[in-house]
C-alpha cells in the first residue's frame, strides 16, 4: 500500500499529528488511550503553547497523567455529556470502519467517550487495517461473574482467556476495578450481532467491539510520506 512504512512509530506519529490538526479552538475532546494518541497529545501541547484553547476528557489514568504532563486542561463527561470529537486508536479496523479495541484495557471508558462525541477520529498505522475483524476481542467483566461469563463466551464459539498482568501476579485490573477476558475468535462474520450478544451476558461490562459509531467515524491511516483519511 502506498502509505505503508517500515517504522510503525513514524506512521503513528503522522496519524496522531494529523488528528491534532483537526482540533479547533474551544473544542471539548475525548483523549483515547495508547501510543498513537500520545502523539496527538504531544502535538496538541505545542498548539496550546501557540494559543489553542481546549479541554480533554481522558479515557484512562495513563492518559490523564500524560495529558497533565503536556499541560492539556482536563474535564469530565459529567461537565460535558456531549463533546465535539474523540480521538482514539484501534487494534483492528475493517472496511466498514468497525473496530476492535481494548488491548490497553480502557475500552469501556473509550466507548463512553466515543458515544458522547459528535465525531470520532480513529488514528492507526496501516497494519491495523484488515479485511475482516478477527483475533482477540477484549471483554471487561466484574470479577464476581468470571466463571459463568467464560462459560457463556464459550457458547459463542471463542476461546476465552483471562488476561494476566505483566510485572504483576494475577489478573489485569482495569481502571474501573474489573477483570479482562480476551475472547479469541477465528473469524468474526457478524460483528454487530456478536457485540450485542456479548453485551447481553450478565457480568459483562463492555466488549472491545465498536460497531455503532461508523456513521461518525473518520479513520486516519498514518504513512511515511502522507496520511490516508477514510472516508
mmCIF file of N, CA and C in Angstrom, residues 108-174:
data_model
loop_
_atom_site.group_PDB
_atom_site.id
_atom_site.type_symbol
_atom_site.label_atom_id
_atom_site.label_comp_id
_atom_site.label_asym_id
_atom_site.label_seq_id
_atom_site.Cartn_x
_atom_site.Cartn_y
_atom_site.Cartn_z
ATOM 1 N N UNK A 108 -13.908 0.310 27.847
ATOM 2 C CA UNK A 108 -15.208 0.719 28.399
ATOM 3 C C UNK A 108 -15.307 2.237 28.454
ATOM 4 N N UNK A 109 -14.291 2.880 29.004
ATOM 5 C CA UNK A 109 -14.302 4.339 29.057
ATOM 6 C C UNK A 109 -14.169 4.929 27.657
ATOM 7 N N UNK A 110 -13.404 4.278 26.809
ATOM 8 C CA UNK A 110 -13.267 4.761 25.437
ATOM 9 C C UNK A 110 -14.604 4.727 24.707
ATOM 10 N N UNK A 111 -15.396 3.695 24.957
ATOM 11 C CA UNK A 111 -16.704 3.599 24.290
ATOM 12 C C UNK A 111 -17.664 4.654 24.824
ATOM 13 N N UNK A 112 -17.597 4.941 26.125
ATOM 14 C CA UNK A 112 -18.431 6.002 26.692
ATOM 15 C C UNK A 112 -18.098 7.347 26.061
ATOM 16 N N UNK A 113 -16.810 7.623 25.898
ATOM 17 C CA UNK A 113 -16.387 8.898 25.325
ATOM 18 C C UNK A 113 -16.739 8.973 23.843
ATOM 19 N N UNK A 114 -16.534 7.865 23.122
ATOM 20 C CA UNK A 114 -16.890 7.839 21.700
ATOM 21 C C UNK A 114 -18.384 8.068 21.503
ATOM 22 N N UNK A 115 -19.198 7.498 22.384
ATOM 23 C CA UNK A 115 -20.651 7.668 22.285
ATOM 24 C C UNK A 115 -21.056 9.118 22.515
ATOM 25 N N UNK A 116 -20.309 9.821 23.360
ATOM 26 C CA UNK A 116 -20.631 11.213 23.669
ATOM 27 C C UNK A 116 -20.172 12.185 22.587
ATOM 28 N N UNK A 117 -19.277 11.721 21.707
ATOM 29 C CA UNK A 117 -18.661 12.610 20.717
ATOM 30 C C UNK A 117 -19.532 12.772 19.476
ATOM 31 N N UNK A 118 -19.526 13.987 18.946
ATOM 32 C CA UNK A 118 -20.222 14.234 17.696
ATOM 33 C C UNK A 118 -19.443 13.688 16.505
ATOM 34 N N UNK A 119 -18.114 13.552 16.683
ATOM 35 C CA UNK A 119 -17.265 12.991 15.646
ATOM 36 C C UNK A 119 -16.208 12.124 16.304
ATOM 37 N N UNK A 120 -15.904 10.982 15.696
ATOM 38 C CA UNK A 120 -14.973 10.009 16.255
ATOM 39 C C UNK A 120 -13.800 9.854 15.288
ATOM 40 N N UNK A 121 -12.613 10.294 15.718
ATOM 41 C CA UNK A 121 -11.409 10.212 14.897
ATOM 42 C C UNK A 121 -10.568 9.033 15.375
ATOM 43 N N UNK A 122 -10.299 8.083 14.497
ATOM 44 C CA UNK A 122 -9.521 6.896 14.839
ATOM 45 C C UNK A 122 -8.165 6.969 14.144
ATOM 46 N N UNK A 123 -7.104 6.905 14.925
ATOM 47 C CA UNK A 123 -5.747 7.044 14.391
ATOM 48 C C UNK A 123 -5.027 5.706 14.469
ATOM 49 N N UNK A 124 -4.523 5.242 13.315
ATOM 50 C CA UNK A 124 -3.876 3.930 13.253
ATOM 51 C C UNK A 124 -2.730 3.958 12.248
ATOM 52 N N UNK A 125 -1.908 2.917 12.283
ATOM 53 C CA UNK A 125 -0.962 2.670 11.200
ATOM 54 C C UNK A 125 -1.576 1.631 10.269
ATOM 55 N N UNK A 126 -0.957 1.441 9.120
ATOM 56 C CA UNK A 126 -1.534 0.583 8.074
ATOM 57 C C UNK A 126 -1.746 -0.854 8.537
ATOM 58 N N UNK A 127 -0.936 -1.338 9.459
ATOM 59 C CA UNK A 127 -1.047 -2.721 9.923
ATOM 60 C C UNK A 127 -2.362 -2.998 10.640
ATOM 61 N N UNK A 128 -3.031 -1.960 11.104
ATOM 62 C CA UNK A 128 -4.301 -2.153 11.820
ATOM 63 C C UNK A 128 -5.493 -2.280 10.874
ATOM 64 N N UNK A 129 -5.283 -2.010 9.586
ATOM 65 C CA UNK A 129 -6.368 -2.129 8.619
ATOM 66 C C UNK A 129 -6.507 -3.574 8.170
ATOM 67 N N UNK A 130 -7.705 -4.152 8.318
ATOM 68 C CA UNK A 130 -7.927 -5.558 7.999
ATOM 69 C C UNK A 130 -9.141 -5.704 7.089
ATOM 70 N N UNK A 131 -9.211 -6.813 6.392
ATOM 71 C CA UNK A 131 -10.374 -7.068 5.541
ATOM 72 C C UNK A 131 -11.538 -7.640 6.333
ATOM 73 N N UNK A 132 -11.236 -8.294 7.460
ATOM 74 C CA UNK A 132 -12.276 -8.881 8.305
ATOM 75 C C UNK A 132 -11.786 -8.881 9.747
ATOM 76 N N UNK A 133 -12.624 -8.448 10.672
ATOM 77 C CA UNK A 133 -12.249 -8.462 12.075
ATOM 78 C C UNK A 133 -12.060 -9.895 12.559
ATOM 79 N N UNK A 134 -11.000 -10.118 13.303
ATOM 80 C CA UNK A 134 -10.759 -11.447 13.875
ATOM 81 C C UNK A 134 -9.886 -11.283 15.115
ATOM 82 N N UNK A 135 -9.334 -12.363 15.584
ATOM 83 C CA UNK A 135 -8.413 -12.279 16.703
ATOM 84 C C UNK A 135 -9.106 -12.099 18.035
ATOM 85 N N UNK A 136 -8.466 -11.350 18.940
ATOM 86 C CA UNK A 136 -8.931 -11.211 20.308
ATOM 87 C C UNK A 136 -9.920 -10.063 20.456
ATOM 88 N N UNK A 137 -11.030 -10.335 21.116
ATOM 89 C CA UNK A 137 -11.989 -9.296 21.494
ATOM 90 C C UNK A 137 -11.911 -9.148 23.016
ATOM 91 N N UNK A 138 -11.348 -8.057 23.515
ATOM 92 C CA UNK A 138 -11.296 -7.858 24.965
ATOM 93 C C UNK A 138 -12.698 -7.650 25.530
ATOM 94 N N UNK A 139 -12.968 -8.273 26.658
ATOM 95 C CA UNK A 139 -14.265 -8.164 27.314
ATOM 96 C C UNK A 139 -14.017 -7.821 28.778
ATOM 97 N N UNK A 140 -14.483 -6.645 29.213
ATOM 98 C CA UNK A 140 -14.360 -6.272 30.613
ATOM 99 C C UNK A 140 -15.518 -6.881 31.391
ATOM 100 N N UNK A 141 -15.194 -7.531 32.519
ATOM 101 C CA UNK A 141 -16.213 -8.217 33.305
ATOM 102 C C UNK A 141 -16.020 -7.895 34.787
ATOM 103 N N UNK A 142 -17.089 -8.085 35.575
ATOM 104 C CA UNK A 142 -16.933 -7.983 37.020
ATOM 105 C C UNK A 142 -16.365 -9.305 37.534
ATOM 106 N N UNK A 143 -15.477 -9.232 38.507
ATOM 107 C CA UNK A 143 -14.781 -10.422 38.999
ATOM 108 C C UNK A 143 -15.750 -11.455 39.576
ATOM 109 N N UNK A 144 -16.854 -11.011 40.124
ATOM 110 C CA UNK A 144 -17.850 -11.893 40.740
ATOM 111 C C UNK A 144 -18.372 -12.940 39.768
ATOM 112 N N UNK A 145 -18.403 -12.600 38.472
ATOM 113 C CA UNK A 145 -19.073 -13.460 37.488
ATOM 114 C C UNK A 145 -18.107 -14.126 36.516
ATOM 115 N N UNK A 146 -16.846 -14.239 36.869
ATOM 116 C CA UNK A 146 -15.850 -14.700 35.903
ATOM 117 C C UNK A 146 -16.182 -16.073 35.323
ATOM 118 N N UNK A 147 -16.570 -17.036 36.144
ATOM 119 C CA UNK A 147 -16.802 -18.390 35.632
ATOM 120 C C UNK A 147 -18.021 -18.467 34.717
ATOM 121 N N UNK A 148 -19.188 -17.956 35.121
ATOM 122 C CA UNK A 148 -20.338 -18.028 34.194
ATOM 123 C C UNK A 148 -20.136 -17.212 32.931
ATOM 124 N N UNK A 149 -19.425 -16.076 33.005
ATOM 125 C CA UNK A 149 -19.168 -15.297 31.794
ATOM 126 C C UNK A 149 -18.300 -16.097 30.834
ATOM 127 N N UNK A 150 -17.251 -16.716 31.344
ATOM 128 C CA UNK A 150 -16.378 -17.510 30.474
ATOM 129 C C UNK A 150 -17.147 -18.667 29.840
ATOM 130 N N UNK A 151 -18.035 -19.295 30.601
ATOM 131 C CA UNK A 151 -18.832 -20.396 30.056
ATOM 132 C C UNK A 151 -19.736 -19.913 28.923
ATOM 133 N N UNK A 152 -20.352 -18.734 29.093
ATOM 134 C CA UNK A 152 -21.242 -18.229 28.043
ATOM 135 C C UNK A 152 -20.465 -17.719 26.833
ATOM 136 N N UNK A 153 -19.263 -17.228 27.049
ATOM 137 C CA UNK A 153 -18.420 -16.858 25.912
ATOM 138 C C UNK A 153 -18.031 -18.094 25.105
ATOM 139 N N UNK A 154 -17.800 -19.199 25.781
ATOM 140 C CA UNK A 154 -17.506 -20.453 25.080
ATOM 141 C C UNK A 154 -18.642 -20.823 24.138
ATOM 142 N N UNK A 155 -19.872 -20.543 24.540
ATOM 143 C CA UNK A 155 -21.041 -20.843 23.710
ATOM 144 C C UNK A 155 -21.097 -19.978 22.453
ATOM 145 N N UNK A 156 -20.314 -18.892 22.430
ATOM 146 C CA UNK A 156 -20.249 -18.036 21.238
ATOM 147 C C UNK A 156 -19.096 -18.451 20.314
ATOM 148 N N UNK A 157 -18.560 -19.637 20.555
ATOM 149 C CA UNK A 157 -17.518 -20.221 19.693
ATOM 150 C C UNK A 157 -16.205 -19.437 19.712
ATOM 151 N N UNK A 158 -15.765 -19.123 20.913
ATOM 152 C CA UNK A 158 -14.457 -18.494 21.064
ATOM 153 C C UNK A 158 -13.693 -19.206 22.163
ATOM 154 N N UNK A 159 -12.427 -18.845 22.286
ATOM 155 C CA UNK A 159 -11.608 -19.324 23.394
ATOM 156 C C UNK A 159 -11.384 -18.160 24.350
ATOM 157 N N UNK A 160 -12.019 -18.175 25.527
ATOM 158 C CA UNK A 160 -11.847 -17.069 26.467
ATOM 159 C C UNK A 160 -10.631 -17.273 27.364
ATOM 160 N N UNK A 161 -9.821 -16.233 27.488
ATOM 161 C CA UNK A 161 -8.596 -16.308 28.288
ATOM 162 C C UNK A 161 -8.569 -15.118 29.236
ATOM 163 N N UNK A 162 -8.430 -15.385 30.518
ATOM 164 C CA UNK A 162 -8.314 -14.309 31.498
ATOM 165 C C UNK A 162 -6.961 -13.624 31.305
ATOM 166 N N UNK A 163 -6.980 -12.298 31.122
ATOM 167 C CA UNK A 163 -5.740 -11.566 30.872
ATOM 168 C C UNK A 163 -4.928 -11.450 32.159
ATOM 169 N N UNK A 164 -3.678 -11.875 32.099
ATOM 170 C CA UNK A 164 -2.783 -11.815 33.252
ATOM 171 C C UNK A 164 -1.916 -10.566 33.182
ATOM 172 N N UNK A 165 -1.531 -10.064 34.331
ATOM 173 C CA UNK A 165 -0.716 -8.864 34.408
ATOM 174 C C UNK A 165 0.726 -9.119 33.991
ATOM 175 N N UNK A 166 1.401 -8.061 33.593
ATOM 176 C CA UNK A 166 2.833 -8.080 33.310
ATOM 177 C C UNK A 166 3.520 -7.317 34.437
ATOM 178 N N UNK A 167 4.550 -7.919 35.030
ATOM 179 C CA UNK A 167 5.209 -7.366 36.223
ATOM 180 C C UNK A 167 4.222 -7.234 37.379
ATOM 181 N N UNK A 168 3.219 -8.114 37.366
ATOM 182 C CA UNK A 168 2.219 -8.191 38.432
ATOM 183 C C UNK A 168 1.631 -9.590 38.421
ATOM 184 N N UNK A 169 1.558 -10.221 39.573
ATOM 185 C CA UNK A 169 0.929 -11.528 39.651
ATOM 186 C C UNK A 169 -0.587 -11.384 39.601
ATOM 187 N N UNK A 170 -1.231 -12.287 38.870
ATOM 188 C CA UNK A 170 -2.682 -12.297 38.828
ATOM 189 C C UNK A 170 -3.271 -11.525 37.667
ATOM 190 N N UNK A 171 -4.594 -11.366 37.662
ATOM 191 C CA UNK A 171 -5.288 -10.749 36.524
ATOM 192 C C UNK A 171 -4.981 -9.270 36.372
ATOM 193 N N UNK A 172 -5.126 -8.800 35.140
ATOM 194 C CA UNK A 172 -5.110 -7.359 34.886
ATOM 195 C C UNK A 172 -6.350 -6.743 35.531
ATOM 196 N N UNK A 173 -6.171 -5.630 36.222
ATOM 197 C CA UNK A 173 -7.276 -4.894 36.826
ATOM 198 C C UNK A 173 -7.458 -3.596 36.045
ATOM 199 N N UNK A 174 -8.656 -3.365 35.535
ATOM 200 C CA UNK A 174 -8.913 -2.161 34.752
ATOM 201 C C UNK A 174 -9.010 -0.935 35.645
#
